[in-house]
Short mmCIF file of C-alpha atoms in Angstrom, two decimals:
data_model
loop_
_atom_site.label_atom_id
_atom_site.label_comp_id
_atom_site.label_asym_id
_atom_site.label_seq_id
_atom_site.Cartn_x
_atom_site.Cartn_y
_atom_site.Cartn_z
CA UNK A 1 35.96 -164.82 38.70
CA UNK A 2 33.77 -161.73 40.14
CA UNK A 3 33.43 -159.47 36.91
CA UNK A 4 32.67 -155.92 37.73
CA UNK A 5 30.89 -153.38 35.59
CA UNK A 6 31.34 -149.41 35.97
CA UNK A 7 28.64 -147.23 35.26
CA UNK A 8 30.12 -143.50 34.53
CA UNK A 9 33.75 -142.93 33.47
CA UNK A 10 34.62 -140.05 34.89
CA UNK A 11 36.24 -138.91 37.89
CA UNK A 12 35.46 -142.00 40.36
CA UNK A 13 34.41 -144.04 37.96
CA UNK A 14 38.00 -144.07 36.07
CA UNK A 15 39.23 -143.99 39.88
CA UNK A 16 37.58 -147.26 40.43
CA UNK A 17 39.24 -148.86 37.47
CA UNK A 18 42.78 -147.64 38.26
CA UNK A 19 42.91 -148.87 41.82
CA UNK A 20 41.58 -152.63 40.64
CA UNK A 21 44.22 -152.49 38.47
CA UNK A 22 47.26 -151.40 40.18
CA UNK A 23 46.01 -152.92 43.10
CA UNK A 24 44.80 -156.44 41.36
CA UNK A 25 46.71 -158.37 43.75
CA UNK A 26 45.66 -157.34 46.89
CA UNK A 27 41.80 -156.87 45.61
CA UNK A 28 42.10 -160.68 44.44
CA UNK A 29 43.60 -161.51 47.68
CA UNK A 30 40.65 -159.77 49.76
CA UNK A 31 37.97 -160.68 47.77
CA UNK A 32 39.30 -164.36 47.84
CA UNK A 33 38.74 -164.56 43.77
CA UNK A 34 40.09 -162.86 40.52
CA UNK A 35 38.07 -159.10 39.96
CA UNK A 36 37.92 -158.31 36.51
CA UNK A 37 36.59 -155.38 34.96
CA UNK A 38 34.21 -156.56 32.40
CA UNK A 39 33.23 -153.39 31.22
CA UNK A 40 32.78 -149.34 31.11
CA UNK A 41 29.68 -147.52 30.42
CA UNK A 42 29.51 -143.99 29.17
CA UNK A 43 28.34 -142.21 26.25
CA UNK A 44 32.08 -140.57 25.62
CA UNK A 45 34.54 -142.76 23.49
CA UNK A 46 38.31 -142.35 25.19
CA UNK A 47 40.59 -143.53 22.17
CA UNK A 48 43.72 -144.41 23.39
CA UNK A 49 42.82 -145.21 26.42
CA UNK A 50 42.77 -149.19 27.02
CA UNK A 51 39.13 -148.91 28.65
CA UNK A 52 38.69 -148.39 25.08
CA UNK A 53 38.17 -152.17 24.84
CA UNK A 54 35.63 -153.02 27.10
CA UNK A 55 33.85 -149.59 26.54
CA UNK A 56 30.05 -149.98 26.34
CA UNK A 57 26.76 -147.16 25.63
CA UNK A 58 23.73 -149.29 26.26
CA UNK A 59 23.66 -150.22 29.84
CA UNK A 60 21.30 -153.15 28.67
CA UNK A 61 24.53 -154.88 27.59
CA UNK A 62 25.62 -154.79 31.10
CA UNK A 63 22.32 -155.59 33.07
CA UNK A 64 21.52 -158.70 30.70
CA UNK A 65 24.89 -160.14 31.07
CA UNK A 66 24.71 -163.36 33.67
CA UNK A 67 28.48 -163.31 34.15
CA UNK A 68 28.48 -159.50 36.02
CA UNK A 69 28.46 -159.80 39.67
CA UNK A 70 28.73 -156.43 40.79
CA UNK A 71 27.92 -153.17 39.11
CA UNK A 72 29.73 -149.82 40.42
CA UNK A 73 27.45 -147.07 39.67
CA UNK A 74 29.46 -143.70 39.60
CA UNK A 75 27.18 -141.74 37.49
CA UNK A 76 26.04 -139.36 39.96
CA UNK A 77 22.69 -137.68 40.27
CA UNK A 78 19.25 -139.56 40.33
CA UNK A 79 18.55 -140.64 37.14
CA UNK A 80 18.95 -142.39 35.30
CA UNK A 81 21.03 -144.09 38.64
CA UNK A 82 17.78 -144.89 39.63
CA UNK A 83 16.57 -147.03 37.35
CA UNK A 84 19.63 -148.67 36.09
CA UNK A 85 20.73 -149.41 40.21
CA UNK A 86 16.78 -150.69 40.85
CA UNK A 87 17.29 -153.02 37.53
CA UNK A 88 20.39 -154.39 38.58
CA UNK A 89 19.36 -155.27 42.14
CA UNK A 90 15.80 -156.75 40.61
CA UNK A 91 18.29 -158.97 38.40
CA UNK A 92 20.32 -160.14 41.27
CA UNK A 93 23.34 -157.82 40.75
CA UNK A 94 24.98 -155.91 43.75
CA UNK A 95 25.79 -152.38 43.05
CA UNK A 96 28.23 -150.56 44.84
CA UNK A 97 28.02 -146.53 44.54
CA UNK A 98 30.05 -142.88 45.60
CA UNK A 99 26.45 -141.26 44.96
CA UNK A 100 25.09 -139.58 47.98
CA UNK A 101 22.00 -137.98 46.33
CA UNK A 102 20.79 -141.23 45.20
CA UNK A 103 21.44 -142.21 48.55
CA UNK A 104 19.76 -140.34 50.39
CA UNK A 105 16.69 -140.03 48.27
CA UNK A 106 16.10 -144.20 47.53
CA UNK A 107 18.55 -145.82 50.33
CA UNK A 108 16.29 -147.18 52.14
CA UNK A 109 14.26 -148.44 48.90
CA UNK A 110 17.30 -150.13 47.08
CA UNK A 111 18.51 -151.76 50.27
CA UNK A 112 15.12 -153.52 50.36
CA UNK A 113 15.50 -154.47 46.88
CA UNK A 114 18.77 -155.80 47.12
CA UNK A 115 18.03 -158.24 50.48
CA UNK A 116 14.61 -159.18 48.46
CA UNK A 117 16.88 -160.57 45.43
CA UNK A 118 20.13 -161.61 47.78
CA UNK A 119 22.41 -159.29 46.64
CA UNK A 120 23.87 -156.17 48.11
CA UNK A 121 23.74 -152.29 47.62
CA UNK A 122 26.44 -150.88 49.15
CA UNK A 123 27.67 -147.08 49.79
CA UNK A 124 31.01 -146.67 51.82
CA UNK A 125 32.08 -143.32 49.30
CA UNK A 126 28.80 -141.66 49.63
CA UNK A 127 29.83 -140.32 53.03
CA UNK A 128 33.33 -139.20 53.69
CA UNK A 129 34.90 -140.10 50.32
CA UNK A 130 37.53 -142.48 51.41
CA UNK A 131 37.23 -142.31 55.14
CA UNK A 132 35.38 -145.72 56.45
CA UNK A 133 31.99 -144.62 58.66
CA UNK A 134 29.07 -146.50 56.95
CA UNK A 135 31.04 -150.18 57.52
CA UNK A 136 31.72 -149.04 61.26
CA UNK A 137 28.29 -147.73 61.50
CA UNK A 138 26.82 -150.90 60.11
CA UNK A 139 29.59 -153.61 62.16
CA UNK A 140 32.03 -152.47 64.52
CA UNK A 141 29.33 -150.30 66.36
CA UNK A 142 26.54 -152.01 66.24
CA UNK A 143 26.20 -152.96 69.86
CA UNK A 144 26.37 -149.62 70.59
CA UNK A 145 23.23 -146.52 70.96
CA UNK A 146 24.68 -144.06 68.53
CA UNK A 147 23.49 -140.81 70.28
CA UNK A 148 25.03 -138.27 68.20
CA UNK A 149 27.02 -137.48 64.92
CA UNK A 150 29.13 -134.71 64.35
CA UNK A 151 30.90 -134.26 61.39
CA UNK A 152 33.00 -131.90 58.89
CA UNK A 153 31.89 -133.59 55.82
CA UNK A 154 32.34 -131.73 53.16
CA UNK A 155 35.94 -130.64 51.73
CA UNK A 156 34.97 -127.42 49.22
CA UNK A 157 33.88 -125.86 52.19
CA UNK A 158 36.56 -126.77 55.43
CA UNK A 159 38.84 -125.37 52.84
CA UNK A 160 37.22 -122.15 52.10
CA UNK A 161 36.90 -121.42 56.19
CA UNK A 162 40.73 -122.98 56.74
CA UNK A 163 41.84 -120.76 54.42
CA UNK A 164 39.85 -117.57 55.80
CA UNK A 165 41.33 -118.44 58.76
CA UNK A 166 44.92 -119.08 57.91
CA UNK A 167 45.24 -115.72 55.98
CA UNK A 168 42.26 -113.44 57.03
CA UNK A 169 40.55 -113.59 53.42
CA UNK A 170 37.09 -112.43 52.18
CA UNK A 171 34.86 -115.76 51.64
CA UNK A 172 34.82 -114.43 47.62
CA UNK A 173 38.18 -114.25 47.32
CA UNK A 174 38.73 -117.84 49.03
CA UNK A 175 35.82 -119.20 47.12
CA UNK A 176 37.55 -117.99 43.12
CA UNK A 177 40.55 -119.45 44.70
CA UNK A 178 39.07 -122.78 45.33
CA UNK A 179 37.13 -123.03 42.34
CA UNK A 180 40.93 -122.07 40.41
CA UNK A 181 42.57 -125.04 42.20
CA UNK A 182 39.31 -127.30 41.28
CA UNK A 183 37.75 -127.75 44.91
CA UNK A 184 34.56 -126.24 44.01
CA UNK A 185 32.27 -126.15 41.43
CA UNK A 186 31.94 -123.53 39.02
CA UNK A 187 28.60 -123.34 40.55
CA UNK A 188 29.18 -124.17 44.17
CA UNK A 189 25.73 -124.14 45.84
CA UNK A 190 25.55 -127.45 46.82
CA UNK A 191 28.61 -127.52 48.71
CA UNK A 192 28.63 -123.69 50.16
CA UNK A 193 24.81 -123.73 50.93
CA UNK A 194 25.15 -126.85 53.19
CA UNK A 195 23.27 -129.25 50.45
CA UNK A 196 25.95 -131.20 50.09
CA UNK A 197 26.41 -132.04 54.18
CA UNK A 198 22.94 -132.28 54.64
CA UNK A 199 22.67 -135.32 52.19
CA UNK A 200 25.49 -136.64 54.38
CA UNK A 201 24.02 -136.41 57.24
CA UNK A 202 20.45 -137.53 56.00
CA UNK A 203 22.50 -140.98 55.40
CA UNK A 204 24.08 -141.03 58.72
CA UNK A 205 21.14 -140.04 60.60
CA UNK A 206 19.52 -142.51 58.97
CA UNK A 207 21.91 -146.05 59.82
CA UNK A 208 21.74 -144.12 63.03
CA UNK A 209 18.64 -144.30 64.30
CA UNK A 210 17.99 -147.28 61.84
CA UNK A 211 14.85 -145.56 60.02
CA UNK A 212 14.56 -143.20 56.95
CA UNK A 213 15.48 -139.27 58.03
CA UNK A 214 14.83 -137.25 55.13
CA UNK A 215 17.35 -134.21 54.30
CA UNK A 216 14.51 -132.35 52.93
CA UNK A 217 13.62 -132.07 56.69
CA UNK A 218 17.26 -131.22 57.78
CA UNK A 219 17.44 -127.33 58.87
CA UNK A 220 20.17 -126.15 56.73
CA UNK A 221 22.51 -123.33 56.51
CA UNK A 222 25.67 -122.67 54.69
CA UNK A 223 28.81 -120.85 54.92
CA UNK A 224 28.10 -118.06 52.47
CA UNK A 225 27.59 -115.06 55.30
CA UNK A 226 31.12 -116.29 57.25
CA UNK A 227 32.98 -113.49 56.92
CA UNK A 228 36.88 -112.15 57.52
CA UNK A 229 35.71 -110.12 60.57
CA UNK A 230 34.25 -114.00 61.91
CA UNK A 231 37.91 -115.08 62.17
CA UNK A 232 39.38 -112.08 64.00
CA UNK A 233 36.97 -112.85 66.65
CA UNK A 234 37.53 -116.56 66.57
CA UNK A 235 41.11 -115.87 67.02
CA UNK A 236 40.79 -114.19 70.18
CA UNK A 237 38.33 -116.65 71.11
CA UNK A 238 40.48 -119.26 70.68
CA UNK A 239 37.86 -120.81 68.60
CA UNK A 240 37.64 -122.22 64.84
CA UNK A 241 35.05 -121.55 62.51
CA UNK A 242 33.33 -125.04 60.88
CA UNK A 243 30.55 -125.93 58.76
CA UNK A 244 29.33 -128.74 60.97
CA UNK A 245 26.24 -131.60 60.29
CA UNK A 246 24.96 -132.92 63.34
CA UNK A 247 22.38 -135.47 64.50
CA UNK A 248 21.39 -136.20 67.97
CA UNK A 249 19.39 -138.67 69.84
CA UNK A 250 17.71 -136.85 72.87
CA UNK A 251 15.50 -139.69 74.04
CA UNK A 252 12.06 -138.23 73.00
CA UNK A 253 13.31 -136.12 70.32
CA UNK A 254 15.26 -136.25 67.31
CA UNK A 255 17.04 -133.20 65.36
CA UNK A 256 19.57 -133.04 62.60
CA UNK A 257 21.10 -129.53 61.32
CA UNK A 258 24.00 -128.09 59.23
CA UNK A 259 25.23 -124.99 60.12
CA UNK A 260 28.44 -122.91 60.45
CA UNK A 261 29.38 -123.22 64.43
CA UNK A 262 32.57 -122.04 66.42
CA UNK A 263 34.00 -124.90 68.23
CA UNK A 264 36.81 -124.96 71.27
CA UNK A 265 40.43 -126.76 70.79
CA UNK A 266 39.01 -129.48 72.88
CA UNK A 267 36.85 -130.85 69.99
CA UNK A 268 38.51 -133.33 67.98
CA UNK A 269 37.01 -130.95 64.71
CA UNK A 270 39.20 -128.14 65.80
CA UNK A 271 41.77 -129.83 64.25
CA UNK A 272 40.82 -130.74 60.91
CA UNK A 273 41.58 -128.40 58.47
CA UNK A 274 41.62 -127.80 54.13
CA UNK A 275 39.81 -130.14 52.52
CA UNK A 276 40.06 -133.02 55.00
CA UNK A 277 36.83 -134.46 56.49
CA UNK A 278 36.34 -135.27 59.98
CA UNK A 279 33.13 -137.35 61.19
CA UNK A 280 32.44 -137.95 65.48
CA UNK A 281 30.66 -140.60 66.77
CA UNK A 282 29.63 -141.01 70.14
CA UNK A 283 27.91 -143.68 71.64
CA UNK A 284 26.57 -144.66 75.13
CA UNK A 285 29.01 -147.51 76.19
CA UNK A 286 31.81 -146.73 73.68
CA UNK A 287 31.69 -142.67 74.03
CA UNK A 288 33.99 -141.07 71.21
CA UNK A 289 35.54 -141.92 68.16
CA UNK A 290 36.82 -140.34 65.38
CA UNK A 291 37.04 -140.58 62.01
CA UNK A 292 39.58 -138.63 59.80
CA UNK A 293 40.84 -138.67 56.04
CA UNK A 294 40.10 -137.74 52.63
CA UNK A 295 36.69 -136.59 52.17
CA UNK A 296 36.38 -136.26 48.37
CA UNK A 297 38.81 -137.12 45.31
CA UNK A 298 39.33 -139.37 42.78
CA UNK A 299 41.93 -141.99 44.34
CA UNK A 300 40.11 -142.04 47.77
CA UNK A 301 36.79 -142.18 46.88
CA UNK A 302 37.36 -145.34 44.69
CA UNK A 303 38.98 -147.24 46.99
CA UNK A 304 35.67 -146.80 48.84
CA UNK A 305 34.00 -148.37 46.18
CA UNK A 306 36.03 -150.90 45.55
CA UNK A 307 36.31 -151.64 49.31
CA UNK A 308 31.84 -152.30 48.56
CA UNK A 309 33.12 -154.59 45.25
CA UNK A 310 35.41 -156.76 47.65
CA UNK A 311 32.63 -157.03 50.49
CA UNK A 312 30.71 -157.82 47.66
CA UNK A 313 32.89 -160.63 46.20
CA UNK A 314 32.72 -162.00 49.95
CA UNK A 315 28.78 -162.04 49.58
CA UNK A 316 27.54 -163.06 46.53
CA UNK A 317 24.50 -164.59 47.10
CA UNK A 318 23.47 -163.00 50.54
CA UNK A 319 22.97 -160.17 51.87
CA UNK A 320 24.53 -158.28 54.33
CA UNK A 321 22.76 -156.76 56.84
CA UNK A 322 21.94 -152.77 57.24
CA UNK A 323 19.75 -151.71 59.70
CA UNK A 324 17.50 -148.85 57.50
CA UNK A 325 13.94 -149.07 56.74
CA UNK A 326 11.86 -147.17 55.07
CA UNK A 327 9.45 -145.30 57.55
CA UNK A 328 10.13 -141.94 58.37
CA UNK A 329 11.66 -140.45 61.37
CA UNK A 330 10.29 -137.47 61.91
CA UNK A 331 12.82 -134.73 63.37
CA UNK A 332 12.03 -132.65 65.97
CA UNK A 333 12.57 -128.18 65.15
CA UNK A 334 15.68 -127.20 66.26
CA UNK A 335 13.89 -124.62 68.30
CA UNK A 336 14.50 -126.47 71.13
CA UNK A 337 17.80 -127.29 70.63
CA UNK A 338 20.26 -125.57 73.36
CA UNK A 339 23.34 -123.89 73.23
CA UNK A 340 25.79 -120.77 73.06
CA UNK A 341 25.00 -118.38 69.91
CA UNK A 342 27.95 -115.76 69.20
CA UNK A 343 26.47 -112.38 68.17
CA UNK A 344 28.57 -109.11 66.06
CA UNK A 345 26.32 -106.15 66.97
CA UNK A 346 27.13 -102.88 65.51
CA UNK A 347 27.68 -100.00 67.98
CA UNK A 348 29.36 -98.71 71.07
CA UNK A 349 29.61 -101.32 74.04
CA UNK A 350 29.05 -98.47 76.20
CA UNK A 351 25.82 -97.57 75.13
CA UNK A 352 24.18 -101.33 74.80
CA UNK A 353 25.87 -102.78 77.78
CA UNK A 354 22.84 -102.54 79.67
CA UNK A 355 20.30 -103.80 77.10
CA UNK A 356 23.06 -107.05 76.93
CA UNK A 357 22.68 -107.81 80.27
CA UNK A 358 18.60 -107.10 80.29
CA UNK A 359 17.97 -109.86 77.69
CA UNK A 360 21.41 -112.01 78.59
CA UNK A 361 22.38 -111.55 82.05
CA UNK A 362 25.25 -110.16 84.24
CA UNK A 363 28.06 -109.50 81.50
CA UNK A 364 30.73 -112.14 82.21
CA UNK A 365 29.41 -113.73 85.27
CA UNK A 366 30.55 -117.19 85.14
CA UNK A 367 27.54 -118.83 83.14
CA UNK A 368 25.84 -115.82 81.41
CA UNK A 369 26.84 -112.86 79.36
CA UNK A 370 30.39 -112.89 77.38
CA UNK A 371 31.19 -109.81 75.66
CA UNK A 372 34.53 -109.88 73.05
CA UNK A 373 35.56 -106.43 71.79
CA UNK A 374 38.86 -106.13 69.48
CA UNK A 375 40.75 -103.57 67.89
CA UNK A 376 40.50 -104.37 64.60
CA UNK A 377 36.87 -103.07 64.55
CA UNK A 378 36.27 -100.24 66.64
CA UNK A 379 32.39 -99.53 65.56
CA UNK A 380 31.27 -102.78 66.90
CA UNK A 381 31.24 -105.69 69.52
CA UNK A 382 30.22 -109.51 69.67
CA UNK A 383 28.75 -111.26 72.73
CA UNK A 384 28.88 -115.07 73.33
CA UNK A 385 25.11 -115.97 74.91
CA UNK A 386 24.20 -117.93 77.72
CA UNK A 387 22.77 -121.36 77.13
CA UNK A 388 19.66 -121.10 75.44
CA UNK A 389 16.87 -122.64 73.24
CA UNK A 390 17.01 -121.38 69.34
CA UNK A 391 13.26 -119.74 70.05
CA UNK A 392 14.53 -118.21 73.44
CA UNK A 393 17.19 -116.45 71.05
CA UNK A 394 15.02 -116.15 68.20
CA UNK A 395 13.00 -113.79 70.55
CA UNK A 396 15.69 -112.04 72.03
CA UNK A 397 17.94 -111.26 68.88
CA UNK A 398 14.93 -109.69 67.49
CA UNK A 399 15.05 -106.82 69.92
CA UNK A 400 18.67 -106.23 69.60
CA UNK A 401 19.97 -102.81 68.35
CA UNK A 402 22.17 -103.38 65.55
CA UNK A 403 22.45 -106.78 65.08
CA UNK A 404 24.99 -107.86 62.43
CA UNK A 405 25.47 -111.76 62.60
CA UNK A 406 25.35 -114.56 64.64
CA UNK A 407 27.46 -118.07 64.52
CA UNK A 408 26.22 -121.08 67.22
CA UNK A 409 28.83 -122.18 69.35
CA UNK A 410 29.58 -126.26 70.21
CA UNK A 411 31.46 -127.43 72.75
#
């Protein structure tokens, strides 16, 4: 018998316990013994619900029990994660987790721990919710160079632009509506400032290239200055508006950024829309692939975990490998990253046409100046760059006339 323990009854966490449940059969099957929830640790009491039974408040209970195997920690945050994850591994418990900020501020730490006392720490639902890209990552890819992630991975925000999109809202309006339907926090910063995808990516980046990328060094941006007027342009662009986390390998040089970008209907992105998640890998032999689902919820997410608690099962006693150590990887500024930038500039084209094409180039010449006016706001017009370095349009944007916004552009 493998006898699992759930730290944190809330959303996941009573997630976790429902899909073992209904799903006893098949997780028995898998795991090639009988999982049993042993017990449930919060500080909450649920009467009349049967977890009731096997309830717990002192996670010592759990951590000096011999008979628990694995240990699902759903709690969230840091601490006291921290410590009661770092405990469990030190006693020779695997712990399987949905917490990304944990993740991506001790991954690299725990995973130590855990192959220094032969167990496992595990974290399919940190990225993605229930969409599988940390086993791939970790298995099915590894003979590959991963040389770049791309990826829509976070749901409160795809749904906020989708929705902008689909009916030509103001990000407020979309935002109340999302928090209403519970996609968003009451306070939403983590998600709508880019936080949120730029833990995601931190992890990625950091199976990627195998060392520790810190998302404290990620250049982040969020969705918060996306506005209605974006979209109209978009739509004549044929173009869609998405909060993207990317990390490429360059040879020499490593960056990793969240930011809102426009993308073309030949990126696989283009088409994933509300609160969906959507994660592109590319490597040098295999090129593309894609990975789509459920980014976030209750159901999804824990079957992520309990995916870890069956891989578990399969392991106890040894460790499975992850290729993430704990020395840095320094990132290289995205000032020298190189692309398209889409700029709204208030004004007449008329009378700015020629300081465009002084600082951009011949206005649309094949590879240089683009210029998008459209009805719907007379008093101004956007321009879609040449190729250039963020410092090269750092330098130029600064002696624009004008200047209202600006939204990169990737293929």
């Amino acid at each position: 018998m493998i006898n699992v323990a759930v730290l944190g009854y809330g959303t996941v966490g009573s997630g976790v316990v429902e899909v073992i449940h209904k799903n006893q059969e098949i997780v028995n099957k898998k795991a090639k013994d009988e999982v049993c929830v042993k017990y449930v640790l919060d500080l909450r009491e649920f009467e009349g619900d049967p977890v009731q039974k096997i309830l717990v408040h002192d996670v010592n209970v759990i951590l000096e029990d011999t008979e628990v195997d694995v240990i699902c920690e759903t709690m969230g945050g840091v601490e006291p994660a921290y410590t009661f994850t770092k405990k469990a591994l030190m006693s020779g418990k695997s712990v399987c987790t949905s917490n990304k900020e944990l993740v991506a501020n001790h991954g690299s730490e725990l995973i130590k721990i855990a192959h220094e006392h032969n167990c496992n720490y595990l974290f399919e639902a940190s990225v993605g919710g229930g969409i599988p890209i940390i086993r791939p990552l970790n298995a099915s890819l590894t003979p590959e160079k991963i040389i770049g992630i791309t990826g829509i991975l976070n749901g409160t925000t795809n749904y906020i632009l989708s929705k902008m999109a689909a009916v030509g809202a103001n990000y407020e309006d979309v935002l109340q509506e999302a928090q209403q339907k519970g996609y968003a926090e009451k306070n939403p910063s983590a998600d709508v400032d880019g936080l949120d995808a730029g833990r995601k990516i931190a992890i990625l980046s950091s199976l990627m290239y195998g060392k520790t990328v810190h998302y404290e060094d990620i250049y982040t941006e969020g969705i918060t200055k996306i506005t209605a007027a974006d979209f109209v342009y978009a739509k004549k662009m044929g173009t869609a508006i998405k909060l993207l986390a990317i990390s490429k390998d360059l040879g020499n040089e490593y960056f990793a950024m969240v930011a809102p970008f426009m993308i073309q209907d030949t990126n696989p992105l283009f088409h994933v829309n509300d609160v969906f998640n959507g994660i592109l890998v590319h490597g040098n032999m295999l090129g593309n692939t894609m990975y789509y689902g459920a980014g976030a919820g209750k159901l999804p997410t824990a079957s992520a975990v309990v995916g870890d608690v069956i891989d578990c099962a399969r392991h106890i006693g040894k460790s499975i490998t992850c290729f993430w150590d704990e020395e840095p990887l320094a990132l290289t500024s995205i000032d020298n990253a190189r692309r398209r930038f889409f700029i709204r500039i208030q004004g007449k084209l008329m009378e700015q046409r020629s300081q465009m094409e002084s600082l951009f180039g011949q206005a649309d010449a094949s590879d240089e100046l683009k210029v998008i006016e459209v009805p719907e706001y007379p008093e101004e017009f956007a321009v879609v760059t040449p190729v250039m370095s963020e410092k090269e349009y750092k330098e130029k944007v600064a002696q624009i006339r004008g200047f209202i916004s600006m939204i990169r552009m990737e293929a």
